[in-house]
PDB file of C-alpha atoms and ligand atoms in Angstrom:
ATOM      1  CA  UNK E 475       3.615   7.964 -23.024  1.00 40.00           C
ATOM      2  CA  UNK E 476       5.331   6.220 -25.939  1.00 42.00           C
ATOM      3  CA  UNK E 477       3.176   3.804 -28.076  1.00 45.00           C
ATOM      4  CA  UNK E 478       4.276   0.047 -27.738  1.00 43.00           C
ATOM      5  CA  UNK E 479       2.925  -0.361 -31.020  1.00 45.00           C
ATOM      6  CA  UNK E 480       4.030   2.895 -32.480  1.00 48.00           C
ATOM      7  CA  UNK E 481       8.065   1.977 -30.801  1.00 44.00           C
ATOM      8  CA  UNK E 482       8.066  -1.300 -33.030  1.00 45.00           C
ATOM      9  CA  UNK E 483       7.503   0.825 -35.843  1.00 46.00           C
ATOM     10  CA  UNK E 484      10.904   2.434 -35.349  1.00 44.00           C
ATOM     11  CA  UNK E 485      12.601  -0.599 -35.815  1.00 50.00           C
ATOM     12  CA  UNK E 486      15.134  -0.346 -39.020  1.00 54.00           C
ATOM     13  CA  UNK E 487      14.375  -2.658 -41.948  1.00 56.00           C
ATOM     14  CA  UNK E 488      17.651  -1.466 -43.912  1.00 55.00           C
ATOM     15  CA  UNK E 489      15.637  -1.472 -46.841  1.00 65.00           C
ATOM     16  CA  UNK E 490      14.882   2.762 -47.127  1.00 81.00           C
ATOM     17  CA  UNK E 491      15.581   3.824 -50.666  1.00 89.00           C
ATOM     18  CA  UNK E 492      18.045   7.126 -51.215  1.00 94.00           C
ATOM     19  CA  UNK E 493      18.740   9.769 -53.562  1.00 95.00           C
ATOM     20  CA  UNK E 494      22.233   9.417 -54.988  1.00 93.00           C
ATOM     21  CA  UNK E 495      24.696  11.198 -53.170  1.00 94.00           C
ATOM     22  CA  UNK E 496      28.280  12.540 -52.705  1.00 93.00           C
ATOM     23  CA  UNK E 497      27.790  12.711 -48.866  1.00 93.00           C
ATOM     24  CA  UNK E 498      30.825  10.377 -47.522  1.00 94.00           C
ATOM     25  CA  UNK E 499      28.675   8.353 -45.274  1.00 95.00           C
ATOM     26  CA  UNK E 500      28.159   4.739 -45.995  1.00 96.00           C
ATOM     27  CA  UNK E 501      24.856   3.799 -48.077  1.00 96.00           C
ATOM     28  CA  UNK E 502      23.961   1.332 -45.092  1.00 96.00           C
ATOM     29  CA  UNK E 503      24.233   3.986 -42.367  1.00 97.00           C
ATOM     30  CA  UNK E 504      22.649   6.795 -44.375  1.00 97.00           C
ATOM     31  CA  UNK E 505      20.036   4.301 -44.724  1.00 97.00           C
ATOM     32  CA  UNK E 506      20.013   3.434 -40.921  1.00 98.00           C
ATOM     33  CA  UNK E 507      19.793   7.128 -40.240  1.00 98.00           C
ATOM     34  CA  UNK E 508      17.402   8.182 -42.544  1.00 98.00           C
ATOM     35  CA  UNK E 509      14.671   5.814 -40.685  1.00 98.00           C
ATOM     36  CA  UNK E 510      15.627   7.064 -37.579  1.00 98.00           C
ATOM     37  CA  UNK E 511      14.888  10.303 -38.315  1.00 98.00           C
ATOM     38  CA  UNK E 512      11.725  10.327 -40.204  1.00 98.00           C
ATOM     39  CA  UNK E 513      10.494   8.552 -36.753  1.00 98.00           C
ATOM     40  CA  UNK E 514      11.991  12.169 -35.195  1.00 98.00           C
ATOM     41  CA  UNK E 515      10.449  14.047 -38.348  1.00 98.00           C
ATOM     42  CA  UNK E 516       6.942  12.974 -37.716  1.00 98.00           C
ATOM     43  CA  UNK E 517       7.146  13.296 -33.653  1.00 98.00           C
ATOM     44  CA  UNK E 518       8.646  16.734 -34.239  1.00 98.00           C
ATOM     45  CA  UNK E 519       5.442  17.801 -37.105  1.00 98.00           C
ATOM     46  CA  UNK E 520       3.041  15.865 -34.160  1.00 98.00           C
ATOM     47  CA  UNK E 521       4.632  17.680 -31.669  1.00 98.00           C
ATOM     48  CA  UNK E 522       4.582  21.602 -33.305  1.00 98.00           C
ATOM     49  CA  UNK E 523       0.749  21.314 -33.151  1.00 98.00           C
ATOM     50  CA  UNK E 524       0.501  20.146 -29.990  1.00 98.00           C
ATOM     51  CA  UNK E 525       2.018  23.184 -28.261  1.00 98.00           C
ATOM     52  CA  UNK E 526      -0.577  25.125 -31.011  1.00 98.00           C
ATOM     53  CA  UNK E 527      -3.421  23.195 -29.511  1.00 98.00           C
ATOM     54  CA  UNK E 528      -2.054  24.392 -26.227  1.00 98.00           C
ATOM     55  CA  UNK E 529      -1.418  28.013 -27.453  1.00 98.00           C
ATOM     56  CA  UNK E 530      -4.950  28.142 -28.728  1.00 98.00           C
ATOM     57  CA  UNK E 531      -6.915  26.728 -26.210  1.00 98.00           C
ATOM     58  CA  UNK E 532      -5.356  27.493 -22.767  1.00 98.00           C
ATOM     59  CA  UNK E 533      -7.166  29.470 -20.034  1.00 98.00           C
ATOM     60  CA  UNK E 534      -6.524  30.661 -16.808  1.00 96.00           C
ATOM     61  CA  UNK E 535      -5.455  33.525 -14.264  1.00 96.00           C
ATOM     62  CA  UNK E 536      -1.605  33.152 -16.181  1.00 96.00           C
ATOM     63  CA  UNK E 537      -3.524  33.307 -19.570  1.00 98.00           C
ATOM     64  CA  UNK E 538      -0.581  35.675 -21.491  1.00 98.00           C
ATOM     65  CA  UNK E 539       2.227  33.768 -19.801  1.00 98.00           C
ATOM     66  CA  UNK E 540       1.523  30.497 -20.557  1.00 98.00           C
ATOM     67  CA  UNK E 541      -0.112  31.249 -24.332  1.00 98.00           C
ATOM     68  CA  UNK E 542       3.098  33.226 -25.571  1.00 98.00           C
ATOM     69  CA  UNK E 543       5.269  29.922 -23.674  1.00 98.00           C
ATOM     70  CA  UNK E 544       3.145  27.423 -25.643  1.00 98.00           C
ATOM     71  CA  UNK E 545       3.985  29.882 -28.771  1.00 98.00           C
ATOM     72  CA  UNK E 546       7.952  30.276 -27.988  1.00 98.00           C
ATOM     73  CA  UNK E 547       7.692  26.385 -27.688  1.00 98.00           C
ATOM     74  CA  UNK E 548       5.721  25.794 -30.799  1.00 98.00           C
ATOM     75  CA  UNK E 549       9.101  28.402 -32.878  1.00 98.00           C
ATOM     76  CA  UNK E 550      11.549  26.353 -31.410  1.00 98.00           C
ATOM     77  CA  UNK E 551       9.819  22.695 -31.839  1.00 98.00           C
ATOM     78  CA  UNK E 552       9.160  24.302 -35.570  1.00 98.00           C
ATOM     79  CA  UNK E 553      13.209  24.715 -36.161  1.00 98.00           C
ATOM     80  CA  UNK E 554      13.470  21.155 -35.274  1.00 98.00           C
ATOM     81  CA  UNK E 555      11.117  20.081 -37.937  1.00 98.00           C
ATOM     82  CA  UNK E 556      13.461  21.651 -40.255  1.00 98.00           C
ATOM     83  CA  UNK E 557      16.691  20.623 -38.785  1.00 98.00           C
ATOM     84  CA  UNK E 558      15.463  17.034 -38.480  1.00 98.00           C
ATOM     85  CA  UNK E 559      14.139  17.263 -42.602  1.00 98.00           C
ATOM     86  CA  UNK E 560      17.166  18.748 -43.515  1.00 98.00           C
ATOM     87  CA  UNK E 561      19.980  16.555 -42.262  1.00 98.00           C
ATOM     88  CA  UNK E 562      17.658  13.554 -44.043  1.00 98.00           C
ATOM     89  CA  UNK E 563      17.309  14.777 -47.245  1.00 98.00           C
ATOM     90  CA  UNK E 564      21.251  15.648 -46.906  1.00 98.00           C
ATOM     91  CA  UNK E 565      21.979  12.045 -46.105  1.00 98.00           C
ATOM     92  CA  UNK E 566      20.087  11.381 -49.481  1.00 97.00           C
ATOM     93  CA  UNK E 567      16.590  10.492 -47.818  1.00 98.00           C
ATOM     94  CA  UNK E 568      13.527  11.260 -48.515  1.00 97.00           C
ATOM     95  CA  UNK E 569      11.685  13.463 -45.824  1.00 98.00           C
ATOM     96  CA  UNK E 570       7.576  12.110 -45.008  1.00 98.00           C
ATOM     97  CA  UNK E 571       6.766  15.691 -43.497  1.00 97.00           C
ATOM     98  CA  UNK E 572       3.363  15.653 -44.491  1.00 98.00           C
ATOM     99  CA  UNK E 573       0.661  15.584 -41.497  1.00 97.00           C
ATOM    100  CA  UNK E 574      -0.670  12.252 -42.353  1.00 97.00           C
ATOM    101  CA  UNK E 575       2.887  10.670 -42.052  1.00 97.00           C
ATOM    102  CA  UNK E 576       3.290  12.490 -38.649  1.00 97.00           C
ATOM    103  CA  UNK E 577       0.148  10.407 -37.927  1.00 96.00           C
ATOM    104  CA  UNK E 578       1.069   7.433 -39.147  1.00 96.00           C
ATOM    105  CA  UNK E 579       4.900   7.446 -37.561  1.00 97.00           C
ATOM    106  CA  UNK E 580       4.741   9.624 -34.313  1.00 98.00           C
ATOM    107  CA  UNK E 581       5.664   7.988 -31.385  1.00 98.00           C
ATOM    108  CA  UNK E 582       3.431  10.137 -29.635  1.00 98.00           C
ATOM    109  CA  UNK E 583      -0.072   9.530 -28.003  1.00 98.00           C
ATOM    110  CA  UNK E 584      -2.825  11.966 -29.778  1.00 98.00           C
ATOM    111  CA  UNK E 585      -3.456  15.015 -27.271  1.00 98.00           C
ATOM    112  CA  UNK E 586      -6.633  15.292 -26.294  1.00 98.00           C
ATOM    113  CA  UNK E 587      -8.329  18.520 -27.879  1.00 98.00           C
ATOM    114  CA  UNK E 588     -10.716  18.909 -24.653  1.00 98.00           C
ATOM    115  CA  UNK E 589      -7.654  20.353 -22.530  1.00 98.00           C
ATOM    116  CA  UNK E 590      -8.414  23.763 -20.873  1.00 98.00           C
ATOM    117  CA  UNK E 591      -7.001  24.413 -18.046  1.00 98.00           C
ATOM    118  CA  UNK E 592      -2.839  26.039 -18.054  1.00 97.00           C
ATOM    119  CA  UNK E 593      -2.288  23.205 -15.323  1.00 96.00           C
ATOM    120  CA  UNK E 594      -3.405  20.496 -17.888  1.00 98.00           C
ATOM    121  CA  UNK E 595      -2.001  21.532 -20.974  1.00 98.00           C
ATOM    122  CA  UNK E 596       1.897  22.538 -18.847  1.00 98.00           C
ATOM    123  CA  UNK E 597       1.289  18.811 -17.424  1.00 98.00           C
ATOM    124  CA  UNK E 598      -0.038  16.658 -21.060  1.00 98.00           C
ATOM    125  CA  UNK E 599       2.754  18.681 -22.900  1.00 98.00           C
ATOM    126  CA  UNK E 600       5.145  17.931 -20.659  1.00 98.00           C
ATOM    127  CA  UNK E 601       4.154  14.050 -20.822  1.00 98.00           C
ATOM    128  CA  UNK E 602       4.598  14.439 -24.582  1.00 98.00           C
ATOM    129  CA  UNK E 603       7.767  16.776 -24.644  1.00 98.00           C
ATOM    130  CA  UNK E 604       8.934  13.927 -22.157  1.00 98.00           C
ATOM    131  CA  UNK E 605       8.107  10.929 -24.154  1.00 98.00           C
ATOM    132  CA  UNK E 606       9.725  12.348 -27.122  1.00 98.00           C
ATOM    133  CA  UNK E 607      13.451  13.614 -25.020  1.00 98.00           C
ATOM    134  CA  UNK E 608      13.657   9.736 -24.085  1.00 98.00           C
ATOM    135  CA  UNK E 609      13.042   8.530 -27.295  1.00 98.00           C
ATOM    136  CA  UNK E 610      15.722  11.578 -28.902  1.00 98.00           C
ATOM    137  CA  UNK E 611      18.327   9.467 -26.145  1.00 98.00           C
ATOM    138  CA  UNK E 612      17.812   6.364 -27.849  1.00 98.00           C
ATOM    139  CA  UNK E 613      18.522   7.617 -30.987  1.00 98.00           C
ATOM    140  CA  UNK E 614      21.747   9.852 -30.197  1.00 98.00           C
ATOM    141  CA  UNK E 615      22.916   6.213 -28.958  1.00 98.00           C
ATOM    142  CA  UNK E 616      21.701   4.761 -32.273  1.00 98.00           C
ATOM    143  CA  UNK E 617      23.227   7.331 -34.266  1.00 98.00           C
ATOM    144  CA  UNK E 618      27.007   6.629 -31.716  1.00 98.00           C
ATOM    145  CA  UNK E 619      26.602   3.291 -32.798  1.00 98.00           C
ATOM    146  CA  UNK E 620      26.301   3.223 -36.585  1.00 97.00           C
ATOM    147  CA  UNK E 621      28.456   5.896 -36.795  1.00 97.00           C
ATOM    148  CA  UNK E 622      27.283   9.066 -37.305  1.00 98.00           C
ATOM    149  CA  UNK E 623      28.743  11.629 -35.416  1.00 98.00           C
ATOM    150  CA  UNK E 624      26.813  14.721 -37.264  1.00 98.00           C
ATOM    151  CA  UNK E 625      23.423  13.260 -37.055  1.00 98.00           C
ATOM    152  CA  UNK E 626      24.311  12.244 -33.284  1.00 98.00           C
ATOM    153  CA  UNK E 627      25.417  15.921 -32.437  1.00 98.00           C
ATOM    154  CA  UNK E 628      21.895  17.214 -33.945  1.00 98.00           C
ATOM    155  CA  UNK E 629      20.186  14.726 -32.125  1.00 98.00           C
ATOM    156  CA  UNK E 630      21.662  15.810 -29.123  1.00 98.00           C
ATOM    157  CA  UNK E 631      21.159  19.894 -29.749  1.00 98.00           C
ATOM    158  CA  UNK E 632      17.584  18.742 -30.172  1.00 98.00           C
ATOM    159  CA  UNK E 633      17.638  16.685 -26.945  1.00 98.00           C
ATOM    160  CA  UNK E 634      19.038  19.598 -25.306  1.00 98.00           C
ATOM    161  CA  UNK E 635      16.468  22.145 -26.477  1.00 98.00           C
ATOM    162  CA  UNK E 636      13.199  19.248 -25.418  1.00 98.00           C
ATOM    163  CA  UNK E 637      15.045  19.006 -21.822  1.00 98.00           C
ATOM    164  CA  UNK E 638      15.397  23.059 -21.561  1.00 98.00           C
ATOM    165  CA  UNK E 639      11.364  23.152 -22.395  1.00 98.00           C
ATOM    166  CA  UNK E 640      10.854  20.468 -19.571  1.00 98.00           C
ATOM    167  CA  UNK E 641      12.093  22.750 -17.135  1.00 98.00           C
ATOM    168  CA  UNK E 642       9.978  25.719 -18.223  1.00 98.00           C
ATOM    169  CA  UNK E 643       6.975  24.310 -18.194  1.00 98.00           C
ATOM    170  CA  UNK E 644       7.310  22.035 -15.121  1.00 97.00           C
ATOM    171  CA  UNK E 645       8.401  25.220 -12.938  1.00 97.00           C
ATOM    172  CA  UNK E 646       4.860  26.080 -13.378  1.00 95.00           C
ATOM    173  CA  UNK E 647       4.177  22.582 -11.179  1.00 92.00           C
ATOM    174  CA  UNK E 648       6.647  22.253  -8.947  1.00 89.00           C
ATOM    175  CA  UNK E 649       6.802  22.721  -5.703  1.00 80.00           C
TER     176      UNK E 649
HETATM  177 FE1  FE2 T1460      -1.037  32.913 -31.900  1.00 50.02          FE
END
């Protein structure tokens, strides 16, 4: 569900401005890591309002279940907003956590805003909840790499969280 397109833009130029800092990490990987996770930043902010859209719009015979889920979901997608922002501007970046920038660097397809049924929006969310865990992988590996063990272990915690959502709503689906 990723965006070819979209993917490219997630590429690191090296070249992201910072906020002077006594944080210990190098300028080059706090730069590194700061583009990294503005990609994360705007997917998360994408991401919060899609399990809204769900929230809001969902009908069916499991109409309370699945609205307060796609509300528990949209809390817990909402803390990694924060977390995500956070360990940026820590690392001396700058955070885009405006909608527009979510538009712009998501890595998300848009959800479609026709979606009724619980069946469709547990499925599409899933897609997008999936999309977003494989993309989270790359980066823990990314973060390994340039060395960055604190941004690496958030990455992960939020990896963890995306995967535990998988489950819930795919239980509704599987057989
Ligand atoms: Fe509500």
């Amino acid at each position: 569900m990723a965006k070819g397109n979209k993917s490219d833009k997630a590429e690191k130029t090296g070249k992201t401005n910072l906020h002077p800092t006594k944080n210990p990490i190098s300028e080059n990987i706090r730069g590194a890591m700061v583009e990294l996770l503005q990609v994360h930043l705007a997917t998360a902010v994408d991401i919060t309002y899609q399990t809204k859209q769900a929230h809001w719009n969902v009908k069916g015979m499991n109409f309370i279940a699945v609205h307060k889920l796609f509300d528990e979901l949209h809390e817990l997608t909402e803390g990694y907003v924060d977390t995500i922002a956070e360990r940026l501007t820590a690392i001396g970046g700058q955070a885009h956590g405006t909608v527009q920038a979510a538009v712009e660097n998501s890595i998300l397809e848009p959800y479609p805003l026709d979606l009724v049924k619980s069946e469709d929006h547990l499925k599409r969310l899933t897609d997008s909840y999936a999309a977003w865990s494989a993309a989270v992988e790359k980066g823990i590996e990314e973060a390994s790499e340039a060395g960055d063990p604190l941004t690496e272990d958030l990455l992960t915690a939020v990896g963890r969280g995306l995967d535990k959502s998988i489950y819930f709503m795919e239980s509704h689906f599987q057989s």
